[in-house]
C-alpha cells in the first residue's frame, strides 16, 4: 500500500464521526472508518470477499459493545455462521446475549419490506448488514400513482410503472435505503456484480444511491485479490485498488 | 493543465455574458464561465464529483448575491447539506436568509413537473441546480396525440408513444429543459453514467439537448480524477481531460 | 490536410452541378461542393459541430442569393440564432428580407409531416437544413396495408408494421427523404450518433438512404476534432479523417 | 493484388459455366466470373460501392447482349440512373431498346412479392440485380401452418411465427431467393451491413442462403477501400481483402 | 500440423469403434474417426466448408458400402448435388442404387419432425447428415405441460414455455438429437455461426447436446482456413486449430 | 503448478471436515477436498471436462463406500455410462450393488422437482452430482404471492413474477439448492457457460448461490486446458488457472 494519504490536509475527523470498519488498514484509508449514519455498498463478483468484509464489520461492532443486525437473503443462516466460525469470527456469544441478531429475509414471503422496516425501527441497531441487496431489490414490486402526464390533447390517462424496469427498481432501492437511513444506523450493503461486467452492481442503480462504494475484485491470472474504495462521502481516499488476501482471520491488506 | 487557450483569438466575452462556475480554473477554461441562460450537463459515474461541482456553482451564486435553487431527487436533503458542510461549503446562512432553497423532488408524488415548473417560474432564480436529471427523466410519462400517420390505405388509427421508449424519454427531457429555459436562469443538470459505459448519460439523449457538457471521470488504476469539457456553446475550449482532485474545499485542478 | 486528390482524373464537374458548402477546403475536397439535388447526412456525437456545419451551408446560400430554410427540432430557435451570431454568422438580415426562414418542427403537434411537406413544396427553397433528423424519425408512426402474406395454408391475415421497428423507421425516413427530394433542393440533414457508438446514426438506417455522409467526431484524449467524408455521390474524395478546429468564424481545416 | 491463385490446379471451368462480372480482375479472381445460375450477396456499409458493383455487372450483360433487370428498393430510380451516368455507365440505350429494365419495388404497396415473381418469370432475364435485399426482407410477413407441435400432454395448439423473428425472416429470404432461382438467371443481391458490425448482412441470415458472398468495406483511417470474396460456390479463390478504388469508370483494383 | 498426439497412451480404439470421416488426416487426429453412434456438430460461418465436410463423410460411407442419408434444409437439392459434383464428389451412382438418399426438409410444411423421424426409423441408415440444424431448430414449436409450480400461496396455475425461448429451443434440439440417436446411426449435424460471433452455434445450446464439435473458420486477413476439433467424446485430440485448404477434391490439411 | 499454499497458516482442517474430490492434486489445492455439506458449481464451455470432473467425484465416493447419485438432464444415460467406461471409470458394479444410482431428470415430465426432492430425501446419499443445472433451471416455473407493494395511492394490486426473469430464475435455483442442502450431502452441480462469455454460468446467478466454484476452460490457440478454483468456502486456495489434460483415466494436472 502506497502512501496515498500521508499529507491529509483535510481535518474532517473533527467534523465527521467515524465508525471503525473492523479492518485496521481500511480504517486508516478511510480517515478513521465509515462515516457514521452512512450506507456503504460492498460490490463484487462471487467469491470476492463481500461477506467476509461484513464479518469484520459486525465483529468490530460486537467488540465496541454496539447492537448489530445481519439481514441475510440466504436461508442457510447456519451456513453463514459456520463460515464465520471457520474464518475465526465467533459470533455465538454475541447472538446469545442479544447483541447480534441474524435475520433471514425470505423472498418467498409477503411483507418482507414491512418486516425489515419494523425490525430496524424497533431494534435500535448501531450497525446493519444487508447481505445481499441484489435479490431483495429484484423482488417485483408494484408502484403506481406517480406518473406525470404530459398531455398534448387533454387526456389524463395514467400508466403503471413497468415491473422490473429501471425506474421501478430505483424507487424500490430508494425505499430500502430509506428504511436503513431512518434506523439511525451505519450500514454495509452487499451487491452482486456478474463476472465480466464492469458495473458496480447488477442493477447499475444502487451505486448512485449510497454514501460509499467498496469494490472487491479478483484477478485469477495474477492470483490477486483487490479492494478499491470507489467512493466515500466526506473522505479523502485513494482510488487505487489495494492488494488483499483472504486467510484465516479474514481480509488482510498486503 | 496545458496552455490550451493561450491564443484565444475569439473575442466572445464581449458578445457572451458569462456566469462564474465557482472554480477559478474552470472559469478560465470556459472564457469566463458558463454562458448565461445556458444549461450544462454534468455527467459522471458514481463518486466522480458531480454534486461537488454543483456545490461550487451554488456557493459562487451566493457570493455574487444571486438567488439559487437546488432541486434534488435525493430525499435526504439533510445529507446533502451535511456533505456540503463537510467539504467546507456552508449554505446555512444563505438558506436562512432566503437566498438559497433546497427542494426535494419526490418521485413518489404526482405532479412533480407542475411543482418544479411553478417554483422555477415564481422563484426568480438566477442559478438552478437539478441533481440529478436521471431519476426524474425515468418517471414514466404518457404522451399522446402527436403520432403522425402515414396511411397507405386510408386508415387514420393512432397509437400512443410507448412508455419508456426513446421518443418518450426525449420529449420528457425536452419538457424539463424547457421549464428551465423559461425560468431565465443558468443551470447545471447532473446525469448518471453507469460504470463501464462510454455514453454521456444513462438515457443517451440528454447530451443532445443541452448547451454544454462536462464529463467527470475517475481512473482507479492510476488513482486519478478527470474533468472534461466535452461541449460548451459559444466557447472555444480544450477537449483534453483535466486532472483534478477532490479535497477539503472541493474540486481542485492539478 | 494531405494531398488526397491532387491527381483527380475524374472530370465530373462537367457532368455534375455542384453547390458550395460554405467551407472552402471542403468544396475542394468534394470537387466543388455537394452535388446539387443531393441529400447529405451530417452525423456526429454531441458537440462535434453538426449545427455549425449547417450554419456555413446556410450562410453560403445567403451569399449566393439563394432561398434557404432551417428546419429545427429544437424549440429554442432564438437559441440557435444566438449561437450562430456568437460564431459570427449573422442571419438576421436574411431572415428579415425573406431569404432565410427558421421553422420549428414541434414534435408535440400532430401533422408535422404535412406541415413540412407543404412548406418545402411551396417555399421554392434552394437549400434545406433539417437539424436534426433523429427526433423526427423517432416519432411513432403507423404504417399498414403493405404486409405481404406468404400463406402456406390459405390464410390471408395481415399484420401491422410494429411501431418503432426497423422497417417502420425505414419507411418513415424514406418518406422524409422523399419530401426533401420533391422539393428540388440540396439538403443537409443532421443525425445524432450516441457517444461510444461506431454507427453513422442512432437509427443505423438513415445512412443507407442518402447521397452523402459527413461524419463529425472528436477525440478528447488528443484534443482533436475530425471531419470525414464517408460517402458522396459522384465524387472522388478521400476517406481520411481531416483535422478541423471550431473557432470564431466556425469550422476551420488545419 | 498478390498472386493468390497462380497455381490453380482446379480445372473447374470445364465443369462450371461462368458469367463475367464486368470487372476483369474480379473475373480472374473467380476463375472466369460468377458461376451461372448462382446468387451472390454483395454486402457492405454505406458508401462501400455495392451499387457500383451492380452497375459493372449490368453493363457487362448489356455488352454481352443479355437481358437484364435492376430491381431497386429506392424510389428515386432517376437518381440511380444519374449516378450510373456520372460514373460513366450509360444505360439509356439499353433501356430504350428493352435490353435493360429498371423496376422500383415499392414497399408501400401490397403484392410486391407477386409482382417481382411475375416479372422474373415472364421477363426471361439472364442477369438480375436486387438492390437491396435488406428493406424488402424487413417487410413484415405473416407465416403460418408449419409449427411443429411437441405435445407432452396431448394438446395440439399451434402458434404463428412471430413477425420479424429470425425464423420468419429466414423463410421470407428463402422465398425471395427461390423466386430468383426459378427465374433461371444469375443474380447479384446487395445487402446492408451497419457500420461497426462484423456481420455479413443486417439480418445475419442471408449469407447462409446464397452461393457467393462479396464483402465491400472501407477503412477511413487508412483511406482504403477493400473487396473480399468471402465465399463462392465451386470456385477456388483467395480470402484476402483486395485493395480497390472507386473512380470515374467505377471500381478499379489496385 | 504438429505432432499433437504422437504419444497417445490411451488405448481407446479397442474400446471404441470408429467410423472413418472421409478425410485421412482427420481420422488420424480422431484416433480412427468419429466414435460410432455419436453426433458431431460441424459449426462455422458462411463459406467455411461445413457442407464439404459432409460430402467427405457421405463419400466415405458410400465407399464403405454403408447406407447414407443427407437431410437438407435447402430446397435446392439439385444445387447441392451440383456443388458436390463440382468438387469431385459424384453421388449419382449411389443415389441411383439406393445407397444414398437426399431428403429436403421443407420448413413450410407441417409434420417435418414426424417425417424425419419416420425416415430415420425405417431407413436403417448408417450415416446421417443434417445440413443444417439451425433453420430446423428455429421452427417455432409449442411445448406444454412440464412447468413446475413452486407455489407459495397454494395456486397451481401453469404457463406454457415461451415460443423461441432458450428452454423451448433446448427441448426442441434435444428432440431432434433424440430422433437421430434412436436411428442407431453416426451423424454429422451442421450449425450456423454468425460472422463475428465467438459462439459455437447460433442458438448457443446445440454444442451442449452433442458428442463432438468441429469448428470451421476462416481468417480473411491471413487468407487461411482453419478446422478445430473442439470436443470429441472418448477421444484424445489436440485443441489446436489446423490449417486447411478447400480445393478440387474438397478439404485438404496443410 | 506453483507452490500456492505451501505456507498455509490456516489450520482449517481441524474445523472443517473435507470430502475427497477424486483428484489428488485438487484435494491438495483445496486443503483436503470439498468442504462437507457444500455445493460446488463446476462451470465450463462445451468439452471443457465438467462431466469428467463429476466422474472422478463419484468414483472416489464409490471407493470410500459412500452412497452416490448422478442426476442427469441428458436422457442418454447409457451414453454417459459408456463415456465413463471409455475413460476408465467403471461404475457398473456400484450400480449393481446399489451404491450408485443414475437418474434421468426428464424435462418433458411434470413434477421433476418433487421427484428430485423425494429421491434426495429418502436416498440418504453422501455424494450428489447434478449434471447439469442449466436446463433444469431454465424450465419455466410460476412463482406468486411474494410481491411487495409499495403503494403510493392506497392500491394493493399484486403482480406475478415474470416467467424466465432474473428473480424467478433466482428463486428457482435457490429452491433446487435448498433441496440439495436438505439432503445432507456434498454436491457437485455443473453449469453451462456459452463460448465467448466471461460469465460463470448461463444464468449469471447460480454462482452467487453456491459454496464453491470451479471453472473449466480451454484455450484452443495454445492447445491448453485449465481448471480454476474461483471460490471455495473456508478454504485458502490459489486463484491461478491450473493446466490440466484430459486423457485415459480422466483429468490430470500438469
PDB file of N, CA, C and O in Angstrom, chain F residues 218-250:
ATOM      1  N   UNK F 218     -10.886 -23.947 -21.836  1.00  0.00           N
ATOM      2  CA  UNK F 218      -9.893 -24.434 -22.772  1.00  0.00           C
ATOM      3  C   UNK F 218      -9.494 -23.308 -23.710  1.00  0.00           C
ATOM      4  O   UNK F 218     -10.266 -22.410 -24.034  1.00  0.00           O
ATOM      5  N   UNK F 219      -8.260 -23.350 -24.107  1.00  0.00           N
ATOM      6  CA  UNK F 219      -7.661 -22.331 -24.966  1.00  0.00           C
ATOM      7  C   UNK F 219      -7.160 -23.057 -26.211  1.00  0.00           C
ATOM      8  O   UNK F 219      -6.116 -23.697 -26.196  1.00  0.00           O
ATOM      9  N   UNK F 220      -7.968 -22.965 -27.290  1.00  0.00           N
ATOM     10  CA  UNK F 220      -7.633 -23.773 -28.468  1.00  0.00           C
ATOM     11  C   UNK F 220      -6.341 -23.283 -29.114  1.00  0.00           C
ATOM     12  O   UNK F 220      -5.541 -24.078 -29.574  1.00  0.00           O
ATOM     13  N   UNK F 221      -6.130 -21.985 -29.118  1.00  0.00           N
ATOM     14  CA  UNK F 221      -4.922 -21.458 -29.758  1.00  0.00           C
ATOM     15  C   UNK F 221      -3.674 -22.063 -29.128  1.00  0.00           C
ATOM     16  O   UNK F 221      -2.732 -22.444 -29.832  1.00  0.00           O
ATOM     17  N   UNK F 222      -3.662 -22.174 -27.808  1.00  0.00           N
ATOM     18  CA  UNK F 222      -2.495 -22.699 -27.113  1.00  0.00           C
ATOM     19  C   UNK F 222      -2.606 -24.197 -26.859  1.00  0.00           C
ATOM     20  O   UNK F 222      -1.699 -24.792 -26.275  1.00  0.00           O
ATOM     21  N   UNK F 223      -3.734 -24.788 -27.268  1.00  0.00           N
ATOM     22  CA  UNK F 223      -3.960 -26.215 -27.033  1.00  0.00           C
ATOM     23  C   UNK F 223      -3.827 -26.571 -25.546  1.00  0.00           C
ATOM     24  O   UNK F 223      -3.158 -27.533 -25.185  1.00  0.00           O
ATOM     25  N   UNK F 224      -4.449 -25.756 -24.701  1.00  0.00           N
ATOM     26  CA  UNK F 224      -4.344 -25.986 -23.264  1.00  0.00           C
ATOM     27  C   UNK F 224      -5.716 -26.061 -22.619  1.00  0.00           C
ATOM     28  O   UNK F 224      -6.642 -25.371 -23.023  1.00  0.00           O
ATOM     29  N   UNK F 225      -5.784 -26.847 -21.573  1.00  0.00           N
ATOM     30  CA  UNK F 225      -6.977 -26.927 -20.741  1.00  0.00           C
ATOM     31  C   UNK F 225      -6.640 -26.368 -19.370  1.00  0.00           C
ATOM     32  O   UNK F 225      -5.537 -26.573 -18.867  1.00  0.00           O
ATOM     33  N   UNK F 226      -7.604 -25.678 -18.765  1.00  0.00           N
ATOM     34  CA  UNK F 226      -7.362 -25.020 -17.487  1.00  0.00           C
ATOM     35  C   UNK F 226      -8.451 -25.389 -16.483  1.00  0.00           C
ATOM     36  O   UNK F 226      -9.611 -25.573 -16.862  1.00  0.00           O
ATOM     37  N   UNK F 227      -8.069 -25.438 -15.226  1.00  0.00           N
ATOM     38  CA  UNK F 227      -9.027 -25.598 -14.133  1.00  0.00           C
ATOM     39  C   UNK F 227      -8.706 -24.518 -13.106  1.00  0.00           C
ATOM     40  O   UNK F 227      -7.558 -24.395 -12.669  1.00  0.00           O
ATOM     41  N   UNK F 228      -9.718 -23.745 -12.750  1.00  0.00           N
ATOM     42  CA  UNK F 228      -9.511 -22.662 -11.795  1.00  0.00           C
ATOM     43  C   UNK F 228     -10.453 -22.820 -10.612  1.00  0.00           C
ATOM     44  O   UNK F 228     -11.657 -22.974 -10.812  1.00  0.00           O
ATOM     45  N   UNK F 229      -9.908 -22.800  -9.415  1.00  0.00           N
ATOM     46  CA  UNK F 229     -10.772 -22.741  -8.230  1.00  0.00           C
ATOM     47  C   UNK F 229     -11.082 -21.269  -8.014  1.00  0.00           C
ATOM     48  O   UNK F 229     -10.238 -20.488  -7.589  1.00  0.00           O
ATOM     49  N   UNK F 230     -12.280 -20.904  -8.366  1.00  0.00           N
ATOM     50  CA  UNK F 230     -12.690 -19.499  -8.359  1.00  0.00           C
ATOM     51  C   UNK F 230     -13.160 -19.082  -6.967  1.00  0.00           C
ATOM     52  O   UNK F 230     -13.103 -17.920  -6.600  1.00  0.00           O
ATOM     53  N   UNK F 231     -13.644 -20.026  -6.213  1.00  0.00           N
ATOM     54  CA  UNK F 231     -14.193 -19.755  -4.878  1.00  0.00           C
ATOM     55  C   UNK F 231     -14.315 -21.081  -4.155  1.00  0.00           C
ATOM     56  O   UNK F 231     -14.683 -22.087  -4.779  1.00  0.00           O
ATOM     57  N   UNK F 232     -14.003 -21.138  -2.865  1.00  0.00           N
ATOM     58  CA  UNK F 232     -14.279 -22.330  -2.064  1.00  0.00           C
ATOM     59  C   UNK F 232     -14.393 -21.901  -0.609  1.00  0.00           C
ATOM     60  O   UNK F 232     -13.458 -21.356  -0.038  1.00  0.00           O
ATOM     61  N   UNK F 233     -15.542 -22.157  -0.061  1.00  0.00           N
ATOM     62  CA  UNK F 233     -15.827 -21.746   1.321  1.00  0.00           C
ATOM     63  C   UNK F 233     -14.790 -22.309   2.286  1.00  0.00           C
ATOM     64  O   UNK F 233     -14.397 -23.467   2.173  1.00  0.00           O
ATOM     65  N   UNK F 234     -14.340 -21.511   3.196  1.00  0.00           N
ATOM     66  CA  UNK F 234     -13.480 -21.954   4.297  1.00  0.00           C
ATOM     67  C   UNK F 234     -12.203 -22.605   3.805  1.00  0.00           C
ATOM     68  O   UNK F 234     -11.675 -23.511   4.441  1.00  0.00           O
ATOM     69  N   UNK F 235     -11.726 -22.137   2.673  1.00  0.00           N
ATOM     70  CA  UNK F 235     -10.557 -22.761   2.084  1.00  0.00           C
ATOM     71  C   UNK F 235      -9.640 -21.682   1.534  1.00  0.00           C
ATOM     72  O   UNK F 235     -10.078 -20.824   0.772  1.00  0.00           O
ATOM     73  N   UNK F 236      -8.374 -21.760   1.948  1.00  0.00           N
ATOM     74  CA  UNK F 236      -7.392 -20.856   1.336  1.00  0.00           C
ATOM     75  C   UNK F 236      -6.859 -21.546   0.093  1.00  0.00           C
ATOM     76  O   UNK F 236      -6.278 -22.628   0.170  1.00  0.00           O
ATOM     77  N   UNK F 237      -7.085 -20.945  -1.062  1.00  0.00           N
ATOM     78  CA  UNK F 237      -6.706 -21.600  -2.317  1.00  0.00           C
ATOM     79  C   UNK F 237      -6.131 -20.570  -3.278  1.00  0.00           C
ATOM     80  O   UNK F 237      -6.406 -19.364  -3.158  1.00  0.00           O
ATOM     81  N   UNK F 238      -5.358 -21.044  -4.213  1.00  0.00           N
ATOM     82  CA  UNK F 238      -4.884 -20.150  -5.266  1.00  0.00           C
ATOM     83  C   UNK F 238      -6.032 -19.829  -6.210  1.00  0.00           C
ATOM     84  O   UNK F 238      -6.961 -20.631  -6.370  1.00  0.00           O
ATOM     85  N   UNK F 239      -5.947 -18.664  -6.835  1.00  0.00           N
ATOM     86  CA  UNK F 239      -6.926 -18.300  -7.853  1.00  0.00           C
ATOM     87  C   UNK F 239      -6.374 -18.600  -9.242  1.00  0.00           C
ATOM     88  O   UNK F 239      -7.065 -18.439 -10.245  1.00  0.00           O
ATOM     89  N   UNK F 240      -5.134 -19.045  -9.296  1.00  0.00           N
ATOM     90  CA  UNK F 240      -4.435 -19.207 -10.564  1.00  0.00           C
ATOM     91  C   UNK F 240      -4.991 -20.384 -11.377  1.00  0.00           C
ATOM     92  O   UNK F 240      -5.159 -21.472 -10.827  1.00  0.00           O
ATOM     93  N   UNK F 241      -5.286 -20.174 -12.659  1.00  0.00           N
ATOM     94  CA  UNK F 241      -5.699 -21.292 -13.512  1.00  0.00           C
ATOM     95  C   UNK F 241      -4.608 -22.351 -13.564  1.00  0.00           C
ATOM     96  O   UNK F 241      -3.435 -22.036 -13.747  1.00  0.00           O
ATOM     97  N   UNK F 242      -4.983 -23.608 -13.388  1.00  0.00           N
ATOM     98  CA  UNK F 242      -4.045 -24.722 -13.384  1.00  0.00           C
ATOM     99  C   UNK F 242      -4.130 -25.452 -14.720  1.00  0.00           C
ATOM    100  O   UNK F 242      -5.227 -25.730 -15.198  1.00  0.00           O
ATOM    101  N   UNK F 243      -3.018 -25.781 -15.294  1.00  0.00           N
ATOM    102  CA  UNK F 243      -3.001 -26.558 -16.539  1.00  0.00           C
ATOM    103  C   UNK F 243      -3.378 -28.004 -16.259  1.00  0.00           C
ATOM    104  O   UNK F 243      -2.816 -28.647 -15.368  1.00  0.00           O
ATOM    105  N   UNK F 244      -4.313 -28.497 -17.020  1.00  0.00           N
ATOM    106  CA  UNK F 244      -4.697 -29.903 -16.900  1.00  0.00           C
ATOM    107  C   UNK F 244      -4.714 -30.536 -18.289  1.00  0.00           C
ATOM    108  O   UNK F 244      -4.646 -29.853 -19.310  1.00  0.00           O
ATOM    109  N   UNK F 245      -4.805 -31.850 -18.285  1.00  0.00           N
ATOM    110  CA  UNK F 245      -5.027 -32.558 -19.541  1.00  0.00           C
ATOM    111  C   UNK F 245      -6.126 -33.569 -19.301  1.00  0.00           C
ATOM    112  O   UNK F 245      -6.385 -33.977 -18.172  1.00  0.00           O
ATOM    113  N   UNK F 246      -6.827 -33.932 -20.387  1.00  0.00           N
ATOM    114  CA  UNK F 246      -7.832 -34.992 -20.267  1.00  0.00           C
ATOM    115  C   UNK F 246      -7.337 -36.166 -21.080  1.00  0.00           C
ATOM    116  O   UNK F 246      -7.097 -36.058 -22.277  1.00  0.00           O
ATOM    117  N   UNK F 247      -7.149 -37.263 -20.419  1.00  0.00           N
ATOM    118  CA  UNK F 247      -6.541 -38.428 -21.039  1.00  0.00           C
ATOM    119  C   UNK F 247      -7.250 -39.672 -20.514  1.00  0.00           C
ATOM    120  O   UNK F 247      -8.250 -39.570 -19.807  1.00  0.00           O
ATOM    121  N   UNK F 248      -6.792 -40.822 -20.901  1.00  0.00           N
ATOM    122  CA  UNK F 248      -7.374 -42.029 -20.342  1.00  0.00           C
ATOM    123  C   UNK F 248      -7.147 -41.978 -18.839  1.00  0.00           C
ATOM    124  O   UNK F 248      -6.032 -41.783 -18.381  1.00  0.00           O
ATOM    125  N   UNK F 249      -8.201 -42.168 -18.102  1.00  0.00           N
ATOM    126  CA  UNK F 249      -8.096 -42.031 -16.665  1.00  0.00           C
ATOM    127  C   UNK F 249      -8.641 -40.699 -16.191  1.00  0.00           C
ATOM    128  O   UNK F 249      -8.791 -40.461 -15.015  1.00  0.00           O
ATOM    129  N   UNK F 250      -8.977 -39.816 -17.158  1.00  0.00           N
ATOM    130  CA  UNK F 250      -9.647 -38.576 -16.809  1.00  0.00           C
ATOM    131  C   UNK F 250      -8.743 -37.360 -16.725  1.00  0.00           C
ATOM    132  O   UNK F 250      -7.820 -37.215 -17.516  1.00  0.00           O
TER     133      UNK F 250
END
